[in-house]
PDB file of C-alpha atoms and ligand atoms in Angstrom:
ATOM      1  CA  UNK G 429     -71.815 -61.039  -4.332  1.00  0.00           C
ATOM      2  CA  UNK G 430     -72.539 -60.415  -7.985  1.00  0.00           C
ATOM      3  CA  UNK G 431     -72.955 -56.844  -9.180  1.00  0.00           C
ATOM      4  CA  UNK G 432     -75.668 -56.205 -11.771  1.00  0.00           C
ATOM      5  CA  UNK G 433     -74.488 -53.040 -13.456  1.00  0.00           C
ATOM      6  CA  UNK G 434     -76.532 -51.129 -16.015  1.00  0.00           C
ATOM      7  CA  UNK G 435     -75.493 -48.077 -17.955  1.00  0.00           C
ATOM      8  CA  UNK G 436     -77.228 -45.149 -19.610  1.00  0.00           C
ATOM      9  CA  UNK G 437     -80.917 -45.200 -20.473  1.00  0.00           C
ATOM     10  CA  UNK G 438     -81.472 -48.667 -19.048  1.00  0.00           C
ATOM     11  CA  UNK G 439     -83.516 -47.052 -16.266  1.00  0.00           C
ATOM     12  CA  UNK G 440     -86.090 -46.547 -19.031  1.00  0.00           C
ATOM     13  CA  UNK G 441     -86.523 -50.254 -19.738  1.00  0.00           C
ATOM     14  CA  UNK G 442     -90.148 -51.223 -20.098  1.00  0.00           C
ATOM     15  CA  UNK G 443     -91.070 -48.100 -21.988  1.00  0.00           C
ATOM     16  CA  UNK G 444     -88.007 -47.366 -24.148  1.00  0.00           C
ATOM     17  CA  UNK G 445     -88.117 -49.016 -27.589  1.00  0.00           C
ATOM     18  CA  UNK G 446     -90.017 -52.021 -26.305  1.00  0.00           C
ATOM     19  CA  UNK G 447     -89.851 -53.411 -29.848  1.00  0.00           C
ATOM     20  CA  UNK G 448     -86.101 -53.841 -29.281  1.00  0.00           C
ATOM     21  CA  UNK G 449     -85.739 -54.143 -25.523  1.00  0.00           C
ATOM     22  CA  UNK G 450     -89.006 -55.761 -24.463  1.00  0.00           C
ATOM     23  CA  UNK G 451     -91.506 -54.746 -21.810  1.00  0.00           C
ATOM     24  CA  UNK G 452     -89.682 -55.864 -18.687  1.00  0.00           C
ATOM     25  CA  UNK G 453     -88.410 -53.147 -16.405  1.00  0.00           C
ATOM     26  CA  UNK G 454     -84.921 -53.186 -14.920  1.00  0.00           C
ATOM     27  CA  UNK G 455     -86.470 -53.772 -11.495  1.00  0.00           C
ATOM     28  CA  UNK G 456     -88.277 -56.869 -12.770  1.00  0.00           C
ATOM     29  CA  UNK G 457     -85.088 -58.247 -14.355  1.00  0.00           C
ATOM     30  CA  UNK G 458     -83.222 -57.787 -11.056  1.00  0.00           C
ATOM     31  CA  UNK G 459     -86.113 -59.384  -9.134  1.00  0.00           C
ATOM     32  CA  UNK G 460     -86.087 -62.352 -11.516  1.00  0.00           C
ATOM     33  CA  UNK G 461     -82.339 -62.862 -11.008  1.00  0.00           C
ATOM     34  CA  UNK G 462     -82.722 -62.761  -7.234  1.00  0.00           C
ATOM     35  CA  UNK G 463     -85.516 -65.334  -7.416  1.00  0.00           C
ATOM     36  CA  UNK G 464     -83.684 -67.673  -9.785  1.00  0.00           C
ATOM     37  CA  UNK G 465     -80.410 -67.477  -7.862  1.00  0.00           C
ATOM     38  CA  UNK G 466     -81.782 -67.382  -4.352  1.00  0.00           C
ATOM     39  CA  UNK G 467     -78.456 -68.499  -2.819  1.00  0.00           C
ATOM     40  CA  UNK G 468     -76.514 -65.685  -4.421  1.00  0.00           C
ATOM     41  CA  UNK G 469     -76.255 -62.168  -3.111  1.00  0.00           C
ATOM     42  CA  UNK G 470     -76.793 -59.492  -5.745  1.00  0.00           C
ATOM     43  CA  UNK G 471     -76.232 -55.780  -5.770  1.00  0.00           C
ATOM     44  CA  UNK G 472     -77.790 -53.703  -8.503  1.00  0.00           C
ATOM     45  CA  UNK G 473     -76.683 -50.305  -9.739  1.00  0.00           C
ATOM     46  CA  UNK G 474     -77.759 -48.250 -12.728  1.00  0.00           C
ATOM     47  CA  UNK G 475     -76.308 -44.941 -13.776  1.00  0.00           C
ATOM     48  CA  UNK G 476     -76.418 -42.674 -16.763  1.00  0.00           C
ATOM     49  CA  UNK G 477     -72.936 -41.379 -15.868  1.00  0.00           C
ATOM     50  CA  UNK G 478     -69.706 -42.961 -16.996  1.00  0.00           C
ATOM     51  CA  UNK G 479     -67.801 -41.908 -13.857  1.00  0.00           C
ATOM     52  CA  UNK G 480     -70.401 -43.401 -11.512  1.00  0.00           C
ATOM     53  CA  UNK G 481     -70.186 -46.711 -13.402  1.00  0.00           C
ATOM     54  CA  UNK G 482     -66.390 -46.670 -13.142  1.00  0.00           C
ATOM     55  CA  UNK G 483     -66.568 -45.989  -9.382  1.00  0.00           C
ATOM     56  CA  UNK G 484     -68.934 -48.922  -8.975  1.00  0.00           C
ATOM     57  CA  UNK G 485     -66.630 -51.244 -10.954  1.00  0.00           C
ATOM     58  CA  UNK G 486     -63.774 -50.281  -8.621  1.00  0.00           C
ATOM     59  CA  UNK G 487     -66.031 -50.826  -5.591  1.00  0.00           C
ATOM     60  CA  UNK G 488     -66.956 -54.322  -6.856  1.00  0.00           C
ATOM     61  CA  UNK G 489     -63.252 -55.120  -6.957  1.00  0.00           C
ATOM     62  CA  UNK G 490     -62.602 -53.873  -3.409  1.00  0.00           C
ATOM     63  CA  UNK G 491     -65.709 -55.719  -2.165  1.00  0.00           C
ATOM     64  CA  UNK G 492     -64.312 -58.965  -3.581  1.00  0.00           C
ATOM     65  CA  UNK G 493     -67.294 -59.457  -5.891  1.00  0.00           C
ATOM     66  CA  UNK G 494     -67.701 -62.825  -7.551  1.00  0.00           C
ATOM     67  CA  UNK G 495     -68.327 -61.077 -10.827  1.00  0.00           C
ATOM     68  CA  UNK G 496     -70.117 -58.296 -12.634  1.00  0.00           C
ATOM     69  CA  UNK G 497     -73.013 -58.573 -15.085  1.00  0.00           C
ATOM     70  CA  UNK G 498     -72.659 -55.406 -17.122  1.00  0.00           C
ATOM     71  CA  UNK G 499     -74.964 -53.896 -19.697  1.00  0.00           C
ATOM     72  CA  UNK G 500     -72.989 -50.749 -20.553  1.00  0.00           C
ATOM     73  CA  UNK G 501     -75.635 -49.382 -22.955  1.00  0.00           C
ATOM     74  CA  UNK G 502     -74.193 -46.968 -25.494  1.00  0.00           C
ATOM     75  CA  UNK G 503     -70.907 -46.693 -23.549  1.00  0.00           C
ATOM     76  CA  UNK G 504     -70.158 -50.141 -24.989  1.00  0.00           C
ATOM     77  CA  UNK G 505     -69.278 -48.450 -28.231  1.00  0.00           C
ATOM     78  CA  UNK G 506     -67.460 -45.381 -26.919  1.00  0.00           C
ATOM     79  CA  UNK G 507     -65.824 -45.742 -23.523  1.00  0.00           C
ATOM     80  CA  UNK G 508     -62.090 -46.282 -23.225  1.00  0.00           C
ATOM     81  CA  UNK G 509     -62.390 -45.311 -19.540  1.00  0.00           C
ATOM     82  CA  UNK G 510     -64.831 -48.158 -18.803  1.00  0.00           C
ATOM     83  CA  UNK G 511     -62.596 -50.552 -20.695  1.00  0.00           C
ATOM     84  CA  UNK G 512     -59.625 -49.519 -18.573  1.00  0.00           C
ATOM     85  CA  UNK G 513     -61.686 -49.971 -15.388  1.00  0.00           C
ATOM     86  CA  UNK G 514     -62.769 -53.494 -16.372  1.00  0.00           C
ATOM     87  CA  UNK G 515     -59.226 -54.391 -17.329  1.00  0.00           C
ATOM     88  CA  UNK G 516     -57.949 -53.150 -13.968  1.00  0.00           C
ATOM     89  CA  UNK G 517     -60.142 -55.310 -11.727  1.00  0.00           C
ATOM     90  CA  UNK G 518     -59.996 -58.952 -10.700  1.00  0.00           C
ATOM     91  CA  UNK G 519     -63.694 -59.972 -10.751  1.00  0.00           C
ATOM     92  CA  UNK G 520     -64.789 -61.285 -14.155  1.00  0.00           C
ATOM     93  CA  UNK G 521     -67.165 -59.058 -16.093  1.00  0.00           C
ATOM     94  CA  UNK G 522     -69.781 -60.463 -18.489  1.00  0.00           C
ATOM     95  CA  UNK G 523     -71.022 -57.967 -21.080  1.00  0.00           C
ATOM     96  CA  UNK G 524     -74.759 -58.304 -21.689  1.00  0.00           C
ATOM     97  CA  UNK G 525     -77.021 -56.672 -24.260  1.00  0.00           C
ATOM     98  CA  UNK G 526     -80.742 -57.186 -24.526  1.00  0.00           C
ATOM     99  CA  UNK G 527     -80.758 -56.585 -28.266  1.00  0.00           C
ATOM    100  CA  UNK G 528     -78.445 -58.186 -30.806  1.00  0.00           C
ATOM    101  CA  UNK G 529     -75.939 -55.381 -31.342  1.00  0.00           C
ATOM    102  CA  UNK G 530     -74.642 -57.100 -34.497  1.00  0.00           C
ATOM    103  CA  UNK G 531     -78.079 -56.981 -36.122  1.00  0.00           C
ATOM    104  CA  UNK G 532     -78.387 -53.215 -35.632  1.00  0.00           C
ATOM    105  CA  UNK G 533     -76.672 -50.045 -36.879  1.00  0.00           C
ATOM    106  CA  UNK G 534     -73.011 -50.522 -37.780  1.00  0.00           C
ATOM    107  CA  UNK G 535     -71.869 -48.160 -34.991  1.00  0.00           C
ATOM    108  CA  UNK G 536     -73.181 -50.741 -32.510  1.00  0.00           C
ATOM    109  CA  UNK G 537     -71.216 -53.613 -34.049  1.00  0.00           C
ATOM    110  CA  UNK G 538     -68.047 -52.723 -32.219  1.00  0.00           C
ATOM    111  CA  UNK G 539     -67.624 -53.147 -28.474  1.00  0.00           C
ATOM    112  CA  UNK G 540     -64.610 -51.472 -26.883  1.00  0.00           C
ATOM    113  CA  UNK G 541     -65.319 -53.497 -23.749  1.00  0.00           C
ATOM    114  CA  UNK G 542     -65.714 -57.060 -25.034  1.00  0.00           C
ATOM    115  CA  UNK G 543     -61.949 -57.741 -25.304  1.00  0.00           C
ATOM    116  CA  UNK G 544     -61.499 -57.152 -21.553  1.00  0.00           C
ATOM    117  CA  UNK G 545     -64.659 -59.039 -20.528  1.00  0.00           C
ATOM    118  CA  UNK G 546     -64.761 -62.809 -20.028  1.00  0.00           C
ATOM    119  CA  UNK G 547     -67.546 -62.978 -22.578  1.00  0.00           C
ATOM    120  CA  UNK G 548     -70.420 -61.232 -24.263  1.00  0.00           C
ATOM    121  CA  UNK G 549     -74.094 -62.215 -24.457  1.00  0.00           C
ATOM    122  CA  UNK G 550     -76.132 -60.258 -26.950  1.00  0.00           C
ATOM    123  CA  UNK G 551     -79.654 -60.497 -28.342  1.00  0.00           C
ATOM    124  CA  UNK G 552     -81.207 -62.892 -25.848  1.00  0.00           C
ATOM    125  CA  UNK G 553     -83.239 -60.301 -23.942  1.00  0.00           C
ATOM    126  CA  UNK G 554     -83.435 -60.593 -20.139  1.00  0.00           C
ATOM    127  CA  UNK G 555     -82.356 -64.235 -20.441  1.00  0.00           C
ATOM    128  CA  UNK G 556     -78.861 -62.901 -21.155  1.00  0.00           C
ATOM    129  CA  UNK G 557     -78.628 -61.669 -17.556  1.00  0.00           C
ATOM    130  CA  UNK G 558     -79.692 -65.117 -16.341  1.00  0.00           C
ATOM    131  CA  UNK G 559     -77.058 -66.861 -18.458  1.00  0.00           C
ATOM    132  CA  UNK G 560     -74.399 -64.451 -17.186  1.00  0.00           C
ATOM    133  CA  UNK G 561     -75.404 -65.130 -13.574  1.00  0.00           C
ATOM    134  CA  UNK G 562     -75.397 -68.848 -14.250  1.00  0.00           C
ATOM    135  CA  UNK G 563     -71.834 -68.595 -15.562  1.00  0.00           C
ATOM    136  CA  UNK G 564     -70.550 -66.397 -12.749  1.00  0.00           C
ATOM    137  CA  UNK G 565     -72.062 -68.529  -9.987  1.00  0.00           C
ATOM    138  CA  UNK G 566     -70.308 -71.583 -11.400  1.00  0.00           C
ATOM    139  CA  UNK G 567     -66.824 -70.099 -11.648  1.00  0.00           C
ATOM    140  CA  UNK G 568     -65.668 -71.048  -8.118  1.00  0.00           C
ATOM    141  CA  UNK G 569     -66.605 -74.672  -8.800  1.00  0.00           C
ATOM    142  CA  UNK G 570     -64.395 -74.706 -11.866  1.00  0.00           C
ATOM    143  CA  UNK G 571     -61.579 -72.894 -10.106  1.00  0.00           C
ATOM    144  CA  UNK G 572     -61.492 -75.313  -7.175  1.00  0.00           C
ATOM    145  CA  UNK G 573     -61.848 -78.281  -9.473  1.00  0.00           C
ATOM    146  CA  UNK G 574     -64.967 -79.514  -7.720  1.00  0.00           C
ATOM    147  CA  UNK G 575     -67.433 -81.370  -9.913  1.00  0.00           C
ATOM    148  CA  UNK G 576     -70.461 -79.523 -11.206  1.00  0.00           C
ATOM    149  CA  UNK G 577     -73.643 -80.124  -9.244  1.00  0.00           C
TER     150      UNK G 577
HETATM  151  C1  LIG Y  49     -77.909 -52.136 -25.407  1.00  0.00           C
HETATM  152  C2  LIG Y  49     -77.355 -51.963 -26.837  1.00  0.00           C
HETATM  153  C3  LIG Y  49     -76.653 -50.621 -26.981  1.00  0.00           C
HETATM  154  O1  LIG Y  49     -76.170 -50.473 -28.309  1.00  0.00           O
HETATM  155  C4  LIG Y  49     -77.617 -49.496 -26.676  1.00  0.00           C
HETATM  156  O2  LIG Y  49     -76.939 -48.248 -26.750  1.00  0.00           O
HETATM  157  C5  LIG Y  49     -78.292 -49.654 -25.374  1.00  0.00           C
HETATM  158  C6  LIG Y  49     -78.798 -50.979 -25.002  1.00  0.00           C
HETATM  159  C7  LIG Y  49     -78.746 -53.430 -25.272  1.00  0.00           C
HETATM  160  O3  LIG Y  49     -78.995 -53.841 -24.142  1.00  0.00           O
HETATM  161  O4  LIG Y  49     -79.170 -54.009 -26.278  1.00  0.00           O
HETATM  162  O5  LIG Y  49     -78.507 -48.695 -24.631  1.00  0.00           O
HETATM  163  O6  LIG Y  49     -76.818 -52.227 -24.511  1.00  0.00           O
END
């Protein structure tokens, strides 16, 4: 199972700043992932609350998730508590941003979370979620040393 985790204001995708974030809704991004990775089980959770996101990160750990695709929204730039949660769990977390945070205001240039994530994908729109899923679904192959399909 891969957890698709989205933080504050991402429930507004489709209408919020479509110049930056595009016209796709969160539901359509999740649907696209499920279609493209039909063999993978996904769970999706969005919250505007830091604590609810932390609880879900812990739950992904206890559920033995394969990984977490995480767009933390503005908490990227502020949350020590989310950083500690990511650092505490075993499943790899990929940080994803629809917009290129490095091409925006300087307060978005710093991610408190990136150092405890396996990687960061930023600026590629919904395709970033696809690339993260592609990476996470391949990890077991690398770990077991089996050749790539
Ligand atoms: C975002 C970038 C953040 O800086 C911003 O606060 C968001 C969305 C993105 O997907 O580009 O809410 O995470």
